Short mmCIF file of C-alpha atoms in Angstrom, two decimals:
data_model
loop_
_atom_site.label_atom_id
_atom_site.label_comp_id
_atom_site.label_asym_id
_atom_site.label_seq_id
_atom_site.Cartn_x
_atom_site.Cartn_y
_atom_site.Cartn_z
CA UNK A 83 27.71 -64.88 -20.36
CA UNK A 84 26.94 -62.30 -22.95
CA UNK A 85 28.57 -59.93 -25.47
CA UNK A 86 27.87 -56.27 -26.20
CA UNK A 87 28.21 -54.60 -29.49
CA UNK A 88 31.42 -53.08 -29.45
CA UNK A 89 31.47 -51.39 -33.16
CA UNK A 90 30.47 -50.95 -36.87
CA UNK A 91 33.24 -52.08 -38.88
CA UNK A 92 33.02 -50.78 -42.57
CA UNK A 93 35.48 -51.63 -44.97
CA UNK A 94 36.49 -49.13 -47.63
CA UNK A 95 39.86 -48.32 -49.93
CA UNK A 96 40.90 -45.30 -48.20
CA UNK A 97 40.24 -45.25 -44.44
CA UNK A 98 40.84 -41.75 -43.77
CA UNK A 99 38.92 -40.35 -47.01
CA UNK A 100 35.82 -42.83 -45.86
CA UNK A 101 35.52 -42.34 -41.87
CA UNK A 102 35.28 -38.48 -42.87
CA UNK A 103 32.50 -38.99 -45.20
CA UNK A 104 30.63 -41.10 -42.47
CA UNK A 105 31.95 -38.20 -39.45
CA UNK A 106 30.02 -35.96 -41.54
CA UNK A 107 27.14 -37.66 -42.74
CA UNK A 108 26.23 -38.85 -38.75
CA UNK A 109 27.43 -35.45 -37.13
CA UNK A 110 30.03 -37.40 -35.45
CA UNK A 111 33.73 -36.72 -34.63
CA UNK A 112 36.93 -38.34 -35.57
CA UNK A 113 37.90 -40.29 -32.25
CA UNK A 114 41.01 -41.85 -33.51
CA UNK A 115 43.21 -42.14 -36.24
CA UNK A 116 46.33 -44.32 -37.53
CA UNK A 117 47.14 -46.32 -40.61
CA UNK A 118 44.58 -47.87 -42.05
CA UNK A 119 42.05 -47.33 -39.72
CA UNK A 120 39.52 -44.86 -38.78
CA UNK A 121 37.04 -44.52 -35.37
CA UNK A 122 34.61 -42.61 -35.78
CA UNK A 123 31.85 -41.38 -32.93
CA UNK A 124 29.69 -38.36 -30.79
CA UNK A 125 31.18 -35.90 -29.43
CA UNK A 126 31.89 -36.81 -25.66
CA UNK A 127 31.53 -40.44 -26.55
CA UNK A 128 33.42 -42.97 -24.18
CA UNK A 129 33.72 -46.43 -25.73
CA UNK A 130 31.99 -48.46 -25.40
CA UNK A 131 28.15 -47.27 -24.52
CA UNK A 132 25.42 -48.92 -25.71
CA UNK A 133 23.91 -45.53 -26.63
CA UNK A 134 26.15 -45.15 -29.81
CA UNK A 135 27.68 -47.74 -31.91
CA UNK A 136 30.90 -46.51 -32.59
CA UNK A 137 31.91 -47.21 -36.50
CA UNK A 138 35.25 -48.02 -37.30
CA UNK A 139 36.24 -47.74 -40.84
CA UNK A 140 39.03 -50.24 -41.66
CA UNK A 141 41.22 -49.96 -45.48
CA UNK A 142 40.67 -53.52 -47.54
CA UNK A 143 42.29 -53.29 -51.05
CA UNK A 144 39.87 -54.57 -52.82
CA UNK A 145 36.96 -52.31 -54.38
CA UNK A 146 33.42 -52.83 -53.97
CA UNK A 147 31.85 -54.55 -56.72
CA UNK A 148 29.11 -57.06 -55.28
CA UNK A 149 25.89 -56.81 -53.49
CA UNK A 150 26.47 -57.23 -49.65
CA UNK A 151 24.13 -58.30 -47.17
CA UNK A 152 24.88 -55.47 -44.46
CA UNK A 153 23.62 -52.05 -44.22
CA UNK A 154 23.05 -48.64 -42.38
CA UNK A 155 19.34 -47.36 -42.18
CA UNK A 156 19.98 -43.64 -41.04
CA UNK A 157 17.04 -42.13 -39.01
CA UNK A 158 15.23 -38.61 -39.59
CA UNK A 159 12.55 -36.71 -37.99
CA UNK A 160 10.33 -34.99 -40.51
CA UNK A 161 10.11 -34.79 -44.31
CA UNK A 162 12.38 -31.91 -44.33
CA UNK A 163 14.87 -33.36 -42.30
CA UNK A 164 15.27 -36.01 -44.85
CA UNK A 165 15.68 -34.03 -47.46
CA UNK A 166 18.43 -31.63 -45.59
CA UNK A 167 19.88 -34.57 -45.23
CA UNK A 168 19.79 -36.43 -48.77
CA UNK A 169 21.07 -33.09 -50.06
CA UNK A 170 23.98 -32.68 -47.47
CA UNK A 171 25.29 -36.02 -47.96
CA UNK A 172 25.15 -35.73 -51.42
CA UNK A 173 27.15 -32.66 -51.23
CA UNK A 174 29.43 -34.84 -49.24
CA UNK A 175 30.02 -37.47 -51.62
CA UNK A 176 27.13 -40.04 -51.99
CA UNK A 177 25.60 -40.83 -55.18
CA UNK A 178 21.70 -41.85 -56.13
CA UNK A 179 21.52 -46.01 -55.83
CA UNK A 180 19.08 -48.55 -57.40
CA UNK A 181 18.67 -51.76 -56.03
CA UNK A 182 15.54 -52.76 -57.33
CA UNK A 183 13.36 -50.42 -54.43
CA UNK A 184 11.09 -49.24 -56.71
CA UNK A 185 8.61 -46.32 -55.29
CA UNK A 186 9.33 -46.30 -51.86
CA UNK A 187 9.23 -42.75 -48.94
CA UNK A 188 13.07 -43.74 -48.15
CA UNK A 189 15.92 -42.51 -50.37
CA UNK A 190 18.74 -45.60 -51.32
CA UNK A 191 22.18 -43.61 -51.71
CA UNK A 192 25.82 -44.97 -52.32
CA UNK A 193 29.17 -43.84 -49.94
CA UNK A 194 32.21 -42.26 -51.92
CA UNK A 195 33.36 -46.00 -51.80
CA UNK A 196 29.78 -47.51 -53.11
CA UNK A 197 28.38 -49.07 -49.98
CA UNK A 198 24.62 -48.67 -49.72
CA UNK A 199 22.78 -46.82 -47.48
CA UNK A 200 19.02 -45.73 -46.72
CA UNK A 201 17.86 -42.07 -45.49
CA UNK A 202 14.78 -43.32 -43.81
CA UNK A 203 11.13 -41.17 -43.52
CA UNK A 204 10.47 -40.25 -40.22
CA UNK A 205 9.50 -43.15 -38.19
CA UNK A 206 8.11 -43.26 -34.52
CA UNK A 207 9.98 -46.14 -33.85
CA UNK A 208 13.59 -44.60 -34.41
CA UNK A 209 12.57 -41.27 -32.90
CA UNK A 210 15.43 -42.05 -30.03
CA UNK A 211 17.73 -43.82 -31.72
CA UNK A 212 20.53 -41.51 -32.87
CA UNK A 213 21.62 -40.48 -36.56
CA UNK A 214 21.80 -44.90 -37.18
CA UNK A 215 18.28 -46.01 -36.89
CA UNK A 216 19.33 -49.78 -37.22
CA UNK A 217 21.84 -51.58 -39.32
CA UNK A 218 19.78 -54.30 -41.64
CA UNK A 219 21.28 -57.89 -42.58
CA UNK A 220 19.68 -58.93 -44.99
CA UNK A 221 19.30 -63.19 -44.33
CA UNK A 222 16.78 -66.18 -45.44
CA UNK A 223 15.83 -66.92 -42.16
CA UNK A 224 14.86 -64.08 -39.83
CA UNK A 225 13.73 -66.36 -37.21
CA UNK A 226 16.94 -68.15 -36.49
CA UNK A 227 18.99 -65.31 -37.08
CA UNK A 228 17.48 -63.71 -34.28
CA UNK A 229 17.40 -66.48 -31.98
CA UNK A 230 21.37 -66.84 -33.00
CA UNK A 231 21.69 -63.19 -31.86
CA UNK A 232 19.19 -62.75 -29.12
CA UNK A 233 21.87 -66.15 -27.99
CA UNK A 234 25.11 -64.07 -28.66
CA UNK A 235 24.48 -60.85 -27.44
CA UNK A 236 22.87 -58.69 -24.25
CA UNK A 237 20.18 -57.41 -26.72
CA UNK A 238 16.36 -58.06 -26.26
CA UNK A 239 14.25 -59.38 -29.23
CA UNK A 240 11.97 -57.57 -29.41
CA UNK A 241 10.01 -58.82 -33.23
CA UNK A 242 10.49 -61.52 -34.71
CA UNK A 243 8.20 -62.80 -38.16
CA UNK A 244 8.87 -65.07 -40.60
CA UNK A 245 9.88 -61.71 -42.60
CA UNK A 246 11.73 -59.31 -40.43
CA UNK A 247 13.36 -59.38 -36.52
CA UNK A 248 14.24 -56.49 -34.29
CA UNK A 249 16.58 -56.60 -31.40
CA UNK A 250 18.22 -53.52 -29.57
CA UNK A 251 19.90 -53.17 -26.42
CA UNK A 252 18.47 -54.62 -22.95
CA UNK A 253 19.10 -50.90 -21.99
CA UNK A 254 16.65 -49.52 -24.85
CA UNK A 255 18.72 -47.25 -26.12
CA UNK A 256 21.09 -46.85 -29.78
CA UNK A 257 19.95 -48.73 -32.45
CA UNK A 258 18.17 -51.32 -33.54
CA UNK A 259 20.06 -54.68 -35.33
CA UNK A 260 17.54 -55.84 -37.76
CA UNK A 261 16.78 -59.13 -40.04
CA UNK A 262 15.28 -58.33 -43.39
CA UNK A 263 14.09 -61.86 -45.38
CA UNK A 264 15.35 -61.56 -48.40
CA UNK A 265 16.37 -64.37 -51.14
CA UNK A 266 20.33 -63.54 -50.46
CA UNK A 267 22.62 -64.61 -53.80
CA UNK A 268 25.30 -67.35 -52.80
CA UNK A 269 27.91 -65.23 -50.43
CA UNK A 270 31.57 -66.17 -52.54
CA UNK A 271 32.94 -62.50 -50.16
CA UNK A 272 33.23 -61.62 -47.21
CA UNK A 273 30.79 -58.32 -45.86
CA UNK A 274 31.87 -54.87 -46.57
CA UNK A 275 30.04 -54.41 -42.94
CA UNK A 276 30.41 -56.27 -40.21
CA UNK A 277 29.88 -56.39 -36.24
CA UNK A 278 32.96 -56.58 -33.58
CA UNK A 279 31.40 -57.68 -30.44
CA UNK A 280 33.23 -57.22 -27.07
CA UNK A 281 32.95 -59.47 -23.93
CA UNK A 282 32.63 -57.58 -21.02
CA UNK A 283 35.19 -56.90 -18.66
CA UNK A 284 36.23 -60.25 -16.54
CA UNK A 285 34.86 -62.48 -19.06
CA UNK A 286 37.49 -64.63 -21.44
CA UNK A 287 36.79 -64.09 -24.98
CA UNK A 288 37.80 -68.06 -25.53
CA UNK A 289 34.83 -68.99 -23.49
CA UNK A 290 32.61 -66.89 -25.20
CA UNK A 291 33.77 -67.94 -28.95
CA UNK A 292 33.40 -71.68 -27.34
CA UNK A 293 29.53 -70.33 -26.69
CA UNK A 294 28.96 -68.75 -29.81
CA UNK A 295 30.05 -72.32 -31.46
CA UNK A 296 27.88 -74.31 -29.41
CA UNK A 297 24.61 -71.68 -30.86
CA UNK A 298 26.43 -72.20 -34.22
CA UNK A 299 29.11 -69.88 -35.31
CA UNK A 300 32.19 -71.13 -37.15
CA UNK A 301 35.63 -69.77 -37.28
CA UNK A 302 36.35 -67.80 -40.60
CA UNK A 303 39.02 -67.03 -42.41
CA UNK A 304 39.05 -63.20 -44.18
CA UNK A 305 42.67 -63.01 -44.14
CA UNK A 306 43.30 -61.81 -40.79
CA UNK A 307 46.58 -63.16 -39.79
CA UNK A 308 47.60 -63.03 -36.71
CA UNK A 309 45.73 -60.23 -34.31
CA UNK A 310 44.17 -60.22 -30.95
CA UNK A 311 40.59 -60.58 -32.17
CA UNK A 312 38.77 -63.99 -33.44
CA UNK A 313 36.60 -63.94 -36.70
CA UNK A 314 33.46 -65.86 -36.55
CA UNK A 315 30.34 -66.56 -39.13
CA UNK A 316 26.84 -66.23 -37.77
CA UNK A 317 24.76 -69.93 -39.22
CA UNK A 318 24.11 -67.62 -42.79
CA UNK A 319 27.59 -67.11 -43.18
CA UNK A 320 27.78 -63.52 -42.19
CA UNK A 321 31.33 -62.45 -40.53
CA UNK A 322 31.90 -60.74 -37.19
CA UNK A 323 34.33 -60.79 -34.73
CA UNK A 324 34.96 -61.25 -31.02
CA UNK A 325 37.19 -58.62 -29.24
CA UNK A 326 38.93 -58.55 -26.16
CA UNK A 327 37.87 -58.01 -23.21
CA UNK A 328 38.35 -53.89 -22.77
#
């Protein structure tokens, strides 16, 4: 048994306002639309496809005012490209952020809503990946994050240091899901980001939540209620959540 990664789950005041900002800034269409939620994807996208990673954009009332662990590296392809792109999404809405980067070739930029982001320098390595080059967590451990996650999902490892781990899909395509070490402060939140993995078709989502316990997920509680989905932690603490089979 394995799971795939269904979506990108951002959360953000205004649904609507946000899932345009991030349409825009990725080239991407608005897929579907209803209260409180956005879906967000390429044009002729059929979910789900390991190819794109489909961000949904869910409203939380709460603003952001802490640092989070979870974030979007977005991939260019030459110096100019980067800087169309800092300037466009600017234009849309994102502001100049400092997190302590210092002199670095990648620009750190805030959402409408505050959520970090990095416009990366061209990079051979994301040349294929799509407008997301890889979404970062950052953790203490990469090692046994990405043994947790190499566990949980159908994605290859393919680094792993005692600083950084890389895994993408078996089908080597989309982006990359990536481990930065880092020294993280003590989590009291839940993530403004977070991943919904889906079980593929046939398999029973209570069988693979039983799994993920047994590699050492917990349940979590982020005020959900009652829905269809089950939220889990990953062994640092970081949320996701297990779909149903689609």
């Amino acid at each position: 048994m394995a799971l795939r990664l269904g979506l990108l789950n951002i959360k953000g005041r205004d649904s609507s306002a946000l899932g345009r900002f991030w349409a825009e800034a990725l080239g991407w269409g608005v897929f579907s639309e209803g209260p409180n939620v956005t879906g967000i994807g390429p044009a002729g996208f059929v979910w789900p496809d390991p190819v794109a990673v489909c961000v949904c954009v869910v409203t939380v009332p709460d603003p952001e005012t802490v640092k989070y662990r979870v974030h979007l590296d977005l991939a260019t392809t030459s110096a100019a490209h980067q800087a169309e792109l800092v300037a466009r999404l600017k234009e849309l809405g994102a502001t100049p952020a400092d997190v302590g980067q210092g002199d670095v070739p990648w620009t750190v930029l805030a959402d409408p809503e505050g959520n970090v982001f990095c416009v990366l320098e061209p990079r051979e390595i994301y040349r294929d990946t799509g407008p997301i080059a890889a979404v970062v967590v950052e953790c203490a451990d990469p090692r046994a994050m990405a043994r947790f996650w190499g566990e949980a999902m159908d994605w290859t490892v393919h680094e792993v240091t005692d600083d950084h781990a890389r895994l993408r899909s078996a089908k080597g395509v989309g982006p990359y899901l990536e481990f930065l070490r880092t020294t993280p402060g003590v989590k009291t939140v839940w993530n403004r980001v977070h991943l919904d993995l889906l079980p593929y078709r046939g398999d029973d989502q209570a069988a693979e939540v039983a799994r993920l316990q047994t590699l050492g997920a917990t349940f979590a509680d982020v005020g959900q209620g009652d829905v269809p989905w089950i939220v889990l932690a990953d062994p640092e603490g970081n949320e996701f959540c297990v779909l149903a089979p689609a």
